[in-house]
Each structure stands twice: as C-alpha cells, then as structure tokens.
Short mmCIF file of C-alpha atoms and ligand atoms in Angstrom, two decimals:
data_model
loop_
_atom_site.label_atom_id
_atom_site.label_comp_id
_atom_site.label_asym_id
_atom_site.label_seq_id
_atom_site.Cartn_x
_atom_site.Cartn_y
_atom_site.Cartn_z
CA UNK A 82 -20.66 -5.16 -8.87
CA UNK A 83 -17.50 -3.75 -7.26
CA UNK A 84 -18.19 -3.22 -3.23
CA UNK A 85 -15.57 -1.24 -1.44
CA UNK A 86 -15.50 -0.84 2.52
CA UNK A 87 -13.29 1.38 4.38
CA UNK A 88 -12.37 0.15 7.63
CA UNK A 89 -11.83 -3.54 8.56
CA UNK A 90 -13.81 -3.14 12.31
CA UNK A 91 -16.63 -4.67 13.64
CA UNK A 92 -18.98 -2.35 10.90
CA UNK A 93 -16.61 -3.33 7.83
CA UNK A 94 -16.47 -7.15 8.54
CA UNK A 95 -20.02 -7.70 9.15
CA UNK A 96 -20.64 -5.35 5.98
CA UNK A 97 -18.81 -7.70 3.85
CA UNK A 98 -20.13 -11.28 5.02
CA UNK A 99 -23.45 -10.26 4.52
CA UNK A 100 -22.82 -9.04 1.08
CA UNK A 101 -20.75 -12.43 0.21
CA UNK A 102 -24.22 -13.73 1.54
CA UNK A 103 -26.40 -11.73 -0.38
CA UNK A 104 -24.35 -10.87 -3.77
CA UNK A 105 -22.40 -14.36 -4.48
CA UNK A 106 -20.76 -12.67 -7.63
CA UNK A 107 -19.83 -9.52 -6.54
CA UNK A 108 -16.26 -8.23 -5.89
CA UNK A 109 -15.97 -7.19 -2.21
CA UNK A 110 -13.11 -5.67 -0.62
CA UNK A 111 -12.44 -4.32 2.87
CA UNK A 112 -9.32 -1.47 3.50
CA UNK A 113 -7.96 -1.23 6.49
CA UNK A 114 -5.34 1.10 8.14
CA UNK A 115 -4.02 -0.68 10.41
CA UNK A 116 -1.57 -3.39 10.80
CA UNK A 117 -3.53 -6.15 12.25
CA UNK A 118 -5.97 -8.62 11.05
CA UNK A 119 -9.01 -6.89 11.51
CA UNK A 120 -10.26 -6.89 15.16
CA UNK A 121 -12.31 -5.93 17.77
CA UNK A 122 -11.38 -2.97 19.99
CA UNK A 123 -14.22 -5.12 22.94
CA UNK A 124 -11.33 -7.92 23.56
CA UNK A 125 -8.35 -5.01 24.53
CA UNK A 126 -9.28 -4.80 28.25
CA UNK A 127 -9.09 -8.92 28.22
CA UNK A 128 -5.58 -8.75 26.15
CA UNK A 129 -4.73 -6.56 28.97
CA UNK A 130 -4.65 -8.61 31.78
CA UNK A 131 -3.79 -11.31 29.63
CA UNK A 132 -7.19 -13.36 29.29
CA UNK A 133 -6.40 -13.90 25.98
CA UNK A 134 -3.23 -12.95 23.72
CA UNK A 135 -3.31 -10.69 20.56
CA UNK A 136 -4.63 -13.18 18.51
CA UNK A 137 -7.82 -13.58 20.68
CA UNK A 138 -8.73 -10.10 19.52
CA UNK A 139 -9.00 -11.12 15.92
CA UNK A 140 -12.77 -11.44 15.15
CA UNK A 141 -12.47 -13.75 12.37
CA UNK A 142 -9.40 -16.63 11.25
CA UNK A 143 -7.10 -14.42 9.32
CA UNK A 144 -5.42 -17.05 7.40
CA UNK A 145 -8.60 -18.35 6.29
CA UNK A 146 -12.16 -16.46 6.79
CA UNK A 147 -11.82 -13.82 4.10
CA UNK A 148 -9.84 -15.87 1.46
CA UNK A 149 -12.56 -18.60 1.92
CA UNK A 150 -15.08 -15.89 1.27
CA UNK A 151 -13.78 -14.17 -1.85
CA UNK A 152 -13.01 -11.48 0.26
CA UNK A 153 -9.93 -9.34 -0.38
CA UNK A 154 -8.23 -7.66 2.89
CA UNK A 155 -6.30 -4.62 1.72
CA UNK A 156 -3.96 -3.19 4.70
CA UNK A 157 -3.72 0.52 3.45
CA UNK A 158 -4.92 3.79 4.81
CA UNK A 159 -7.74 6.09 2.59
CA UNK A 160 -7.10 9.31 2.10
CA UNK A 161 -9.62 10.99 -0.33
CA UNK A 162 -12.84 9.62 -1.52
CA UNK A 163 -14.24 11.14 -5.13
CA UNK A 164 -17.95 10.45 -5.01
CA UNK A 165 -17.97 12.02 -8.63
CA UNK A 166 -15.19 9.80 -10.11
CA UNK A 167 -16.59 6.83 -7.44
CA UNK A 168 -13.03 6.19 -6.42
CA UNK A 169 -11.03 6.19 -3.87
CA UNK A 170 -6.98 7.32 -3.36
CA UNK A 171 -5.20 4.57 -1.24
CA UNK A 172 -2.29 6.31 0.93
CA UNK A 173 0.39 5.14 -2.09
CA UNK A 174 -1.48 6.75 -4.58
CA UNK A 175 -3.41 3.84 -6.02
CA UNK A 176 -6.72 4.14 -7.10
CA UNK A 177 -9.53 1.45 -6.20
CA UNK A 178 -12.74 2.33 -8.63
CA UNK A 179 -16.49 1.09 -6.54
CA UNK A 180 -19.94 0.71 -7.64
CA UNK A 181 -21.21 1.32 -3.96
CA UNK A 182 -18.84 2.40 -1.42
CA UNK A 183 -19.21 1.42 2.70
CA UNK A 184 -18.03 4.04 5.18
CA UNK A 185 -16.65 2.43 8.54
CA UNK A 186 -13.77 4.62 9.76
CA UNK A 187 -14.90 4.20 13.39
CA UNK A 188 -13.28 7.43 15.50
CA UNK A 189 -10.18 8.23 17.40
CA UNK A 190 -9.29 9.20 20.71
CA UNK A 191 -9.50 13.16 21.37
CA UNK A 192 -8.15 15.24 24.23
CA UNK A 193 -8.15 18.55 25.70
CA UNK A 194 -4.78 20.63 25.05
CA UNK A 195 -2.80 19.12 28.15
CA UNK A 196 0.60 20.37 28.26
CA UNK A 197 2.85 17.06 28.47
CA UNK A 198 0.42 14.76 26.56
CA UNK A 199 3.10 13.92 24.07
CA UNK A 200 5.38 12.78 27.03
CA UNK A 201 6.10 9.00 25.99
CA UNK A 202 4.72 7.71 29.46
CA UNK A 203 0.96 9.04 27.68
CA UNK A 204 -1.21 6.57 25.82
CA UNK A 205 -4.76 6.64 25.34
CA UNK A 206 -6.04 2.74 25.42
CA UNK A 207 -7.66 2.47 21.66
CA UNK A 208 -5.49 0.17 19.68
CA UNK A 209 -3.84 -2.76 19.87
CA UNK A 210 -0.46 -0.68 19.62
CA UNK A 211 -1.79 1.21 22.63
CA UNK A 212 -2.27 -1.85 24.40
CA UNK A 213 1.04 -3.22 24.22
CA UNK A 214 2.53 0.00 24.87
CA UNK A 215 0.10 -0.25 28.14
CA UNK A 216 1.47 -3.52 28.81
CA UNK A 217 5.03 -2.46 29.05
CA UNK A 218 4.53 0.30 31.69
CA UNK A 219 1.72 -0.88 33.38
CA UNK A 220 3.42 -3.38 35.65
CA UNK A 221 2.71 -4.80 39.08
CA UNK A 222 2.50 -2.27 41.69
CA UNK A 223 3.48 0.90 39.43
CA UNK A 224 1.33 4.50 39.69
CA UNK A 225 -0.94 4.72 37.16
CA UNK A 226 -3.51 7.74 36.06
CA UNK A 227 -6.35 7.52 34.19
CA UNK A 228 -7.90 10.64 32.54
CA UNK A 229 -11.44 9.86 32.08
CA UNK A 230 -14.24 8.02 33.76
CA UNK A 231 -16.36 7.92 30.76
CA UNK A 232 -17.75 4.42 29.58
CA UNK A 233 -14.15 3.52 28.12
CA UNK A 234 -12.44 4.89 30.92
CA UNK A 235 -14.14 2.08 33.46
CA UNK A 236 -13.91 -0.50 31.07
CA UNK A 237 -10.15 0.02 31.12
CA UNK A 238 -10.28 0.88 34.78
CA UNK A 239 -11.43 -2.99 35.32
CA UNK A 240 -8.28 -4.28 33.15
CA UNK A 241 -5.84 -2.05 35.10
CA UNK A 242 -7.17 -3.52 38.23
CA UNK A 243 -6.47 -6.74 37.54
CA UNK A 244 -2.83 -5.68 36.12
CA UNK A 245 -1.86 -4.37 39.89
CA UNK A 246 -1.31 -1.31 39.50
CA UNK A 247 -1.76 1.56 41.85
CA UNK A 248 -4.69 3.61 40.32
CA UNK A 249 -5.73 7.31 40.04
CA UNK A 250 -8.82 8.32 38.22
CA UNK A 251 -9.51 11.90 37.12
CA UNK A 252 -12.75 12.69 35.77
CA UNK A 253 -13.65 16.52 34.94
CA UNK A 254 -18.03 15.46 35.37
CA UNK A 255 -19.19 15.77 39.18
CA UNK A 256 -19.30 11.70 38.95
CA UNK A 257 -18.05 8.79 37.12
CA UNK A 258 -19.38 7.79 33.67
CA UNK A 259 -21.80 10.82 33.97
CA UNK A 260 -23.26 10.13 30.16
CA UNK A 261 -24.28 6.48 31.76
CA UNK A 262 -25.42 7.09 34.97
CA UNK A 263 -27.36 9.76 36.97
CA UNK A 264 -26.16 11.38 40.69
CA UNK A 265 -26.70 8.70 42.92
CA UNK A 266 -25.74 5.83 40.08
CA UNK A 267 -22.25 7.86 39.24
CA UNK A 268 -21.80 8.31 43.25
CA UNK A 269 -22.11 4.63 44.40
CA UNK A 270 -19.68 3.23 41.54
CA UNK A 271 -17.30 6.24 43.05
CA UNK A 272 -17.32 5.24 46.57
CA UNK A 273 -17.37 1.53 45.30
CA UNK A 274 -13.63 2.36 43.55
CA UNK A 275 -12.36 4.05 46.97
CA UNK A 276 -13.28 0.96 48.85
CA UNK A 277 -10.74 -0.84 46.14
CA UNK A 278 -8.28 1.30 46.63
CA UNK A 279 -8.79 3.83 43.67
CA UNK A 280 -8.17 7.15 44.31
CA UNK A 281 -11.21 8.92 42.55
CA UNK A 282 -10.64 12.38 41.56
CA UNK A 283 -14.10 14.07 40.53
CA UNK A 284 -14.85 17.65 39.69
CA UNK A 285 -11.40 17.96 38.76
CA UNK A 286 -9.18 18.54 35.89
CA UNK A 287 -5.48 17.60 34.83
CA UNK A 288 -3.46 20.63 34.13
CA UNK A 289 -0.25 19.38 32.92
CA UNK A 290 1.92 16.41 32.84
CA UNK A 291 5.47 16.96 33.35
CA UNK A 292 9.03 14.91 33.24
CA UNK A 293 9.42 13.62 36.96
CA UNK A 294 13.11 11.45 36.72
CA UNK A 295 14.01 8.88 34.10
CA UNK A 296 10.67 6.88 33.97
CA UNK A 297 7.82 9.29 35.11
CA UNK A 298 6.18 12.07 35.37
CA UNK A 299 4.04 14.38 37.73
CA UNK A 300 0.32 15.29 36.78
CA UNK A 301 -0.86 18.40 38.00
CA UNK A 302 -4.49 18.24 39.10
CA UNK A 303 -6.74 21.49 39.88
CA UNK A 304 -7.40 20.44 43.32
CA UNK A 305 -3.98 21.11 43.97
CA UNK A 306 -3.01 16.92 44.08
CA UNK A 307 0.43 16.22 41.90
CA UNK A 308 0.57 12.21 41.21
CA UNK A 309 3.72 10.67 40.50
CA UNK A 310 3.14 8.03 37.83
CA UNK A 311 4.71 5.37 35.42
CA UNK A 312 1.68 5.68 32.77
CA UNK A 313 -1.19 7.96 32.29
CA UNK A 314 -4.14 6.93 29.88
CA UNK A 315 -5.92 9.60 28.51
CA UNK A 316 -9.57 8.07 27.77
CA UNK A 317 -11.23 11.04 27.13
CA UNK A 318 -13.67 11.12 24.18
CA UNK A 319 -13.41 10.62 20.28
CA UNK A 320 -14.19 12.10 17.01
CA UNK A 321 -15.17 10.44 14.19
CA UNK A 322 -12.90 9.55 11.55
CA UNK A 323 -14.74 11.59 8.66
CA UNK A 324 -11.56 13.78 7.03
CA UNK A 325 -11.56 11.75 4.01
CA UNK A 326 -14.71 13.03 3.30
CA UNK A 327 -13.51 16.17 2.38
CA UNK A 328 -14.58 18.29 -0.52
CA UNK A 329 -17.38 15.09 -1.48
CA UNK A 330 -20.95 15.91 -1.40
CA UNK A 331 -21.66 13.43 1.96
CA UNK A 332 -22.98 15.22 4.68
CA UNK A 333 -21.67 15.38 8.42
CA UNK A 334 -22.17 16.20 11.61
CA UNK A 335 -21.04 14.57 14.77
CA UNK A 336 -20.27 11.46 12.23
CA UNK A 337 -22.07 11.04 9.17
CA UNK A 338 -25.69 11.57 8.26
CA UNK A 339 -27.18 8.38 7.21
CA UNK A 340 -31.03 7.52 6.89
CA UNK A 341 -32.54 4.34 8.02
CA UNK A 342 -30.99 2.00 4.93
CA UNK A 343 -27.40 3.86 6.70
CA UNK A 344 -27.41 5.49 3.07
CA UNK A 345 -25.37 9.05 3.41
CA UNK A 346 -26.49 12.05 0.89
CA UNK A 347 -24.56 10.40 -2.23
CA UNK A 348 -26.90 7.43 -3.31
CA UNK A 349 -23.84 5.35 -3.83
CA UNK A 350 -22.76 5.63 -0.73
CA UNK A 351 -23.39 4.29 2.99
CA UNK A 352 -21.86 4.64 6.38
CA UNK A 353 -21.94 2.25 9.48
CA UNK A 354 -20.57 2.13 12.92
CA UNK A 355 -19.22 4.49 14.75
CA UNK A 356 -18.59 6.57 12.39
CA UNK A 357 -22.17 6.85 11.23
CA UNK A 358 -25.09 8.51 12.96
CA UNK A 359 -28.12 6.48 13.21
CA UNK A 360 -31.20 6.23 14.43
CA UNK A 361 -32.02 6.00 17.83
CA UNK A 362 -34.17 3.36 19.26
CA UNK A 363 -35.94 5.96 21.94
CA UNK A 364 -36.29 9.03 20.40
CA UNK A 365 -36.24 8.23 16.41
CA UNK A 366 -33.51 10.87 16.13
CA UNK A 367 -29.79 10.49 14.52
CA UNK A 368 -26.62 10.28 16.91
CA UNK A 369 -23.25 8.79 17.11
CA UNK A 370 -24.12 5.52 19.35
CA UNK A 371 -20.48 3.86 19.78
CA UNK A 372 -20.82 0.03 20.84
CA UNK A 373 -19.70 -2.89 18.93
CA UNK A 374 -23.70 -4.23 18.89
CA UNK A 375 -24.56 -1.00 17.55
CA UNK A 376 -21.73 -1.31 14.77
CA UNK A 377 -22.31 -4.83 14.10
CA UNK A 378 -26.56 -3.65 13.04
CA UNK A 379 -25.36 -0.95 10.90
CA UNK A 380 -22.85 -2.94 9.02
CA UNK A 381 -25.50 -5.52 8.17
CA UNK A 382 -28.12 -3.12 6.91
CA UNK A 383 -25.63 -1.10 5.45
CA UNK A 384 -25.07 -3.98 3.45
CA UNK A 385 -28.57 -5.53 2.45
CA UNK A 386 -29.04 -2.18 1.11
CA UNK A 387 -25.91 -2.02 -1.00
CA UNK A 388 -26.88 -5.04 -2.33
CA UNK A 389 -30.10 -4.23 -3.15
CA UNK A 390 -32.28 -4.80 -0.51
CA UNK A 391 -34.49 -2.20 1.05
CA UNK A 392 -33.87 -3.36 4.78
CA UNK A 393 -34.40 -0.23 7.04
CA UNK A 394 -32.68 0.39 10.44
CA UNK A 395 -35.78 0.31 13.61
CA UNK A 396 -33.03 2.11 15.77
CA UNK A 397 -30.44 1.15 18.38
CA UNK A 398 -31.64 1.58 22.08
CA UNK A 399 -29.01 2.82 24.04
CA UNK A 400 -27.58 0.25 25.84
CA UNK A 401 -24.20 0.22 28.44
CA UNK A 402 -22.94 -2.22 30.33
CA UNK A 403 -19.90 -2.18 32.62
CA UNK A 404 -18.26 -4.22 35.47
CA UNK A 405 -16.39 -1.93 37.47
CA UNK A 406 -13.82 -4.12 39.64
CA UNK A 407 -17.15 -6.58 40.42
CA UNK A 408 -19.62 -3.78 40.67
CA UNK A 409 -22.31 -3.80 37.40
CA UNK A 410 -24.15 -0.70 36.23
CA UNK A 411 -26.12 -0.29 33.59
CA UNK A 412 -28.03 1.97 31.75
CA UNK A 413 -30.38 1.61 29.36
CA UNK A 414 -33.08 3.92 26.91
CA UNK A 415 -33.82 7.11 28.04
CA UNK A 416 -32.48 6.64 31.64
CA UNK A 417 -32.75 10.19 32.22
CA UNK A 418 -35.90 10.88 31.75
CA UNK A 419 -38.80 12.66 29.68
CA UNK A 420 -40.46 16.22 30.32
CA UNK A 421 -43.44 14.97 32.07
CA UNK A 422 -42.85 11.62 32.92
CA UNK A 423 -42.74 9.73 36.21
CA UNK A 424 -39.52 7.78 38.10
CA UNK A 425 -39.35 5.19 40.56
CA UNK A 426 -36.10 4.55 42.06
CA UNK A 427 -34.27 2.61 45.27
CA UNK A 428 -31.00 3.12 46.65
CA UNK A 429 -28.96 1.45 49.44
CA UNK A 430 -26.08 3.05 49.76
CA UNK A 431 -24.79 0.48 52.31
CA UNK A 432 -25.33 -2.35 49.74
CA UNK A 433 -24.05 -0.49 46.63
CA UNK A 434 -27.55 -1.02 45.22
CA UNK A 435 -29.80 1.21 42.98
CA UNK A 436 -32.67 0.83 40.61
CA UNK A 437 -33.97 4.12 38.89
CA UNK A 438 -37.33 3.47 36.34
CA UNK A 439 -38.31 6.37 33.60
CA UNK A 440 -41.59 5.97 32.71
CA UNK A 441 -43.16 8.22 29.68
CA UNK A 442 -47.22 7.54 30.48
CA UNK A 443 -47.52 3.86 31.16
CA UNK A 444 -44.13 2.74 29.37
CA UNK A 445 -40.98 2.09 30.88
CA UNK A 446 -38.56 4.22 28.46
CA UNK A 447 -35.37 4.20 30.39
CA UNK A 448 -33.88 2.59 33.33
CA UNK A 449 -30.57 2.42 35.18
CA UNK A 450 -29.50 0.32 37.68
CA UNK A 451 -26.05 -0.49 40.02
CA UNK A 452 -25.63 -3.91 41.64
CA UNK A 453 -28.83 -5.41 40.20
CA UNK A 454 -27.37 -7.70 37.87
CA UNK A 455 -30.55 -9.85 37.85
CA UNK A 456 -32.85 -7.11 36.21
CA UNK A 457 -30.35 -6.28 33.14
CA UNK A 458 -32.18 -8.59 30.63
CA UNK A 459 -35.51 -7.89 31.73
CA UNK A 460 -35.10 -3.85 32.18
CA UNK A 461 -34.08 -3.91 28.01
CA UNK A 462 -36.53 -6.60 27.71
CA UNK A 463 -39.51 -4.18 28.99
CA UNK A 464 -38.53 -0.91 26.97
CA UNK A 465 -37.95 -3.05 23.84
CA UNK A 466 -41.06 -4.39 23.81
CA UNK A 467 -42.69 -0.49 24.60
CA UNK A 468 -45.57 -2.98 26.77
CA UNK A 469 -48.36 -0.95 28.21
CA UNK A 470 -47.35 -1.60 31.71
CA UNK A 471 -51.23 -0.66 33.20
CA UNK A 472 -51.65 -1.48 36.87
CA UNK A 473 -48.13 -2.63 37.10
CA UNK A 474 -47.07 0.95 36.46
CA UNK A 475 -48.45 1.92 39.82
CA UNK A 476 -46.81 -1.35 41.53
CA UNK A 477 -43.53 -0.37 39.70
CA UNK A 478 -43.66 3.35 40.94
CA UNK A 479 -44.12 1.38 44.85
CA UNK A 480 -41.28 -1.23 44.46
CA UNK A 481 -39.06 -0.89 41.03
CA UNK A 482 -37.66 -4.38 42.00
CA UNK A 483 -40.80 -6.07 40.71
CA UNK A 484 -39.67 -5.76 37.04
CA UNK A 485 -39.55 -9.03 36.11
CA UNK A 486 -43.18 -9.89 37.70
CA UNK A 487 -44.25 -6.98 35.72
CA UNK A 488 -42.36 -8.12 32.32
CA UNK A 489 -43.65 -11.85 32.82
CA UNK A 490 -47.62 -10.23 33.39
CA UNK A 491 -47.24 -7.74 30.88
CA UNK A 492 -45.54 -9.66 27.69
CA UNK A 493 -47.56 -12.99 28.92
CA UNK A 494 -50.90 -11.06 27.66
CA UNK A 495 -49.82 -10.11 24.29
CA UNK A 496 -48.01 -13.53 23.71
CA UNK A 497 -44.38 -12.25 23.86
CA UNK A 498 -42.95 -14.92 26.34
C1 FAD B 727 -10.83 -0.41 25.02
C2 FAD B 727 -12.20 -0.46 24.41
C3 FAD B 727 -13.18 -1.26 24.95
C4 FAD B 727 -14.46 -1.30 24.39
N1 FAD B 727 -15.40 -2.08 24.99
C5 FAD B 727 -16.64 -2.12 24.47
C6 FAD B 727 -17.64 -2.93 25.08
O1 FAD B 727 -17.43 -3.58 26.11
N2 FAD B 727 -18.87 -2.96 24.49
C7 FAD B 727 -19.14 -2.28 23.35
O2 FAD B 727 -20.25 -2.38 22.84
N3 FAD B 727 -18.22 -1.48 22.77
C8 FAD B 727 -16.97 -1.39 23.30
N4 FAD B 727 -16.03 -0.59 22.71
C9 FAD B 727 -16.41 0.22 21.53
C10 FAD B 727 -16.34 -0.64 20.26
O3 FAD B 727 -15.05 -1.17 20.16
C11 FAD B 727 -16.67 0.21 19.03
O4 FAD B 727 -18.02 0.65 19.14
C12 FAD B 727 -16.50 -0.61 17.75
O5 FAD B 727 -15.15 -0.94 17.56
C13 FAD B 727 -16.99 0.18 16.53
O6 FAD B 727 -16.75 -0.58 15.37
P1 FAD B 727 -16.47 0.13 13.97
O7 FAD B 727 -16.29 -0.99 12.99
O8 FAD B 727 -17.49 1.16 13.72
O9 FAD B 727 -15.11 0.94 14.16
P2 FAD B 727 -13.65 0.45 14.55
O10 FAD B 727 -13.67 -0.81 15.32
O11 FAD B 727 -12.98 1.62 15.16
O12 FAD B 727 -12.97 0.13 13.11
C14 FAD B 727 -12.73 1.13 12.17
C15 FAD B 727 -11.46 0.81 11.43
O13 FAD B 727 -11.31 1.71 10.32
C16 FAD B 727 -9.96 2.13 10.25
N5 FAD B 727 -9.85 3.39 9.49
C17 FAD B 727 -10.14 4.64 9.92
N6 FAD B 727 -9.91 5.55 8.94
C18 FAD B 727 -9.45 4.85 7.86
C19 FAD B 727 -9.03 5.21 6.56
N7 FAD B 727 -9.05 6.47 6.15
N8 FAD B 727 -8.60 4.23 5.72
C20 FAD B 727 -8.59 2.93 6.10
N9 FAD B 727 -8.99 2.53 7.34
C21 FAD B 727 -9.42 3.47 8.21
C22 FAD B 727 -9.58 2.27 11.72
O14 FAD B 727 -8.18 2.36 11.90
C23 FAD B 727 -10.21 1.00 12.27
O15 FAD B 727 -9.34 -0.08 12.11
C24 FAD B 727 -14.74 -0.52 23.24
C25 FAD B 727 -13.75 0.28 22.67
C26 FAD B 727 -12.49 0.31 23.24
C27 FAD B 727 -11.43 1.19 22.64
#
C-alpha cells in the first residue's frame, strides 16, 4: 500500500504515525513545501520572544523520528493532483504514484488590496520565514502595527509585547477578536490593551501603507490617524490551500468537503486540518475549524480510515483560548447563542471580569468568559458532556460562577467524575 500525504503540519505528521501504527508494511510518505523540518505554526509566538529557538518549533526529532519510522520526508511543493491517474506532479516534474492520498495543505494568509502591502517593512506572522523576518525589525522600542485582532492577531499581539515594541492594533470589527468573543467580551480585552499601552484602533480600516524615510513607512488609517512604523503585520484571515485540486473530481468549498471518516468525494482520497472542513461538535455541520487540536483529530482519523478502519469523526467543539498580555478569554461551543435559548452572564468592568452562559433548554451549549481562568476546563467540560443541567439551570441563570458546583452535581449522577 503506497500512502501519500501532502503537507508535513500538525494534520500530515499525525496522519503518518498513526498509519506506521496501524499499516506496519505500508509505504508512507509525507511532502512538504517548505524548508523546515516539519513544525508547528503554535510555537512561533514563543520563537518570537525567544522562549525557545527555531528548533523548539520542530514537532518531532528531525534527524531521527521519521527515519526510525519508515517514514520518508520529501521537501517539495505539489502542484497538480490526478485523482484518475492517482498521482501526483511534484514542483520538478516528478511523479509520486498513491494508493490513498492525504490532503493537509493547511491555508495561507489573505489580505484586503492595501496599497503598500508589498513594501518590505510588511509581513504577515505565518511561517517560520515570517518570523525571522519579524525578528529583525521588531526590535526594542520600535513602532509596530498590527492589522488584525482576529484570534492570530492577539496571539501575536502577546509575542510583540514581550519583544518591546511600541504597538498599534487595527481591527476593521467594532471589537477585538469579534469571531471569539461577543460586545462586552471584545470590549474588556480592548480597554485591557490601552491600559498596556496598546493603542487599539477599532471600527477602523488601513488605507494604505506608504515609504516614510529609509526604514519605515506611514499607514493611513480611516479615522484620519497616520502611524509611523518599523514593521506592520498583516494578520488578517486565510484561505485554504486547495489550488492543486484543480480540474480533480474533489469537492470544495471554504476548504474541502470531507464526511465524518475526513474522506473527500474521490474514495481514494481524504483531507485533514485546516484545510479540510469537518464536522462540528455543536451543530453537526461542516466548517473550516483552524486549531492545531482540531488538525491533530483529523489527521488521526484521516488515517485509521486510509488504513482501513472505519473510525468516524464525533466533531470538534469550537474551542479558543488566548492570553492577551496576562488577560485570558475564552470561548467555547456555541458562545453566541441559539434562537430560543436562554443566557446568563456577569461583568465587572472594573475587574476585567466576564462570564456569559448559552443555554439551548437545559444544556449549556456555549460559553465565553474573560479573566475567569478557573472555569476554562469545567465550561468545555459541561458542554462536552451535553449534561441535563435540571435545577442547576435555574441556579446557573442566578450566578453563572457556580459552574463547577453545577459540573461536580451534574456529571457526579451519571458517573462521569
Ligand atoms: C502564529 C500562529 C499561532 C497559532 N497559535 C495557535 C494556538 O495557540 N492554538 C491553536 O490551536 N492553533 C494555533 N494556530 C493555528 C495552527 O497552527 C493551525 O491550526 C495548524 O497549523 C493546522 O495544521 P495543518 O497541519 O492543518 O496545517 P499547517 O500547519 O499549515 O501545515 C500545512 C503544510 O502544508 C504545506 N503545503 C501547502 N500546500 C502544499 C503543496 N501544494 N505541496 C506541499 N506542501 C504544501 C504548507 O506549506 C504547510 O507546511 C496558530 C497559527 C499561527 C500562524
């Protein structure tokens, strides 16, 4: 049996040690574009402020892992897939010939037609290249912007912190992270940045990016602000890497269509990561979810079921995490709510503290929370488990706080804990 994997990520590594596991004979082999051993995109904002150094990224031994495993490592890009020929065209020309073939591209950074983006002062913070091309301009003291307060955006955010720079943050939603975290979540984490010293531009836009003198440049904002600065990161959505796909008969649409084995339309073929849409935890429907946990369940049941096994996916719950310069938010679920169901929330603005509960009849289904970092377990613990919460959903809807009580008398009956 001749397993290929595109993509030498999170996805594409865990793809192939579970086939070594399950398929001792088989020929595996993971292609990769880029230069590095493969690695996790998670450890950049910790190479950043130099918690650990490039090779603390790597997410296996390179010198030994794969070789020790039979598995080959090809450094090469993909650029066609032939589902009828089942082979694939390596960026030299070569052919590589698969029995079943793993998708696990991942995505790339998009952004909106800025004039200036192409200014050499502009990275967006994705790769290790990008990182080290951070590293050079992002130096003690030096103006910085950031375009984007989405989840990446704050993660970075935290890393540029701790480099010393002087920060900017332009975000186009009414709040920060506004796919994370509701009003009153997005405002707090706001405020909580100006009281570091961020300057937080919401509702607003960059307009262009312009040559300012030998090292910088000016960004134009549409509140009428120009910031002078020696690096702007643009951190401002992705796409998923699907191109090669063209002309095959494997379905698309914000990434690739995969059912709950992650197999796409052509039997022989499966996708994981974030290049693959799968199945939501909450809602049972298909979307893009892209986290490395996410990435690291698709590429192991993307796997059983190349290798025979008929493991199917039970869904990812949506699940973020971030530590904004000490502050942590999270959301989790459906944290936004149902048609008909009811919320409890609390919110101390003086304390930077906020709980929000989304209950669908008497189950918790979402839940987001700033500042509360002792409810993060318990808050995924509760919608995981979809416990009937009975008279605790009433004591819930009168103090949120009380989720662990609730957790411990709910999951206690029905022998969870
Ligand atoms: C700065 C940063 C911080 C992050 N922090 C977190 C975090 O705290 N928590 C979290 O859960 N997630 C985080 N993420 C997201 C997480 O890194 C991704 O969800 C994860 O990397 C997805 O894994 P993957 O294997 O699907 O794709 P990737 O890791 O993107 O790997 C895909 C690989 O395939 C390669 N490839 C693409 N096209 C081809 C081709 N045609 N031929 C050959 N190779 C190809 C790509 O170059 C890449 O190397 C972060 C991401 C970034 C950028």
């Amino acid at each position: 049996m001749q397993h290929i994997i595109i993509g030498a990520g999170p996805a594409g590594v865990v793809a192939a040690e579970t086939l070594r596991k399950t398929d001792p004979d088989a020929d595996i082999a993971i292609i990769g574009d880029e230069p590095e051993p493969p690695y996790s995109r998670m450890a950049i904002p910790y190479y950043l402020i130099d918690n650990v150094k490039e090779e603390g990224t790597y997410l296996r031994d390179p010198k030994k892992h794969f070789k020790d495993r039979n598995i080959e490592v090809v450094q090469s890009r993909v650029d066609k897939v032939d589902t009828k020929k089942r082979e694939v065209t390596l960026a030299d020309g070569k052919k590589r010939k698969y029995d079943k073939l793993l998708i696990a591209t991942g995505s790339h950074p998009v952004s909106p037609p800025i004039p200036g983006l192409d200014l050499p002062q502009v990275h967006s913070c994705w790769t290790l290249e990008d990182a080290r091309n951070i590293i050079k301009l992002a130096r003690d003291g030096s103006s910085v912007v950031l375009i984007g307060a989405g989840f990446i955006g704050c993660i970075i955010l935290e890393a540029l912190v701790g480099r010393g720079v002087r920060l900017a943050v332009v975000e186009t939603g009414n709040r920060m992270v506004p796919r994370m975290l509701d009003d009153k979540a997005g405002g707090l984490l706001e405020a909580w940045c100006k009281t570091k010293g961020i300057d937080v531009h919401t509702s607003c836009t960059v307009e262009g990016i312009e040559a300012a003198g030998k090292d910088e440049v000016k960004v134009s904002l549409s509140d009428g602000s120009e910031l002078v600065a020696a690096l702007v990161i643009t951190a401002t959505g992705v796409k998923a890497n699907i191109d090669l796909l063209d002309g095959t008969d494997i379905k698309t649409d914000d990434g690739i269509l995969v059912d709950r084995r992650m197999q796409t339309s052509n039997p022989d073929v499966y996708a994981a990561g974030d290049v693959a849409q799968g199945v939501d935890f909450s809602t049972g429907e298909y979307q893009v979810q892209a986290i490395q946990p996410t990435a690291v369940d698709h590429g192991r049941i993307a796997a059983l079921n190349m290798a025979g096994h008929g493991e199917e996916h039970q869904g990812t719950l949506n699940m973020n995490v971030l530590d904004t310069v000490g502050l942590i938010s999270v959301s989790f679920g459906l944290w936004m709510g149902v048609d008909g169901g009811d919320t409890a929330s609390l919110y101390n603005a003086d304390e930077f503290e906020y709980i929000n509960l989304q209950f669908d009849g008497d189950r918790l289904v979402g839940a987001s929370a700033v500042g509360k970092t002792q409810h993060v377990g318990i808050l995924r613990g509760l919608i995981e488990t979809e416990v009937d919460l009975g008279e605790w959903k009433e004591r819930l809807m009168k103090n949120p706080t009380q989720v662990m009580e609730a957790y411990l008398a709910c999951t206690q009956e029905l022998g969870y804990s």
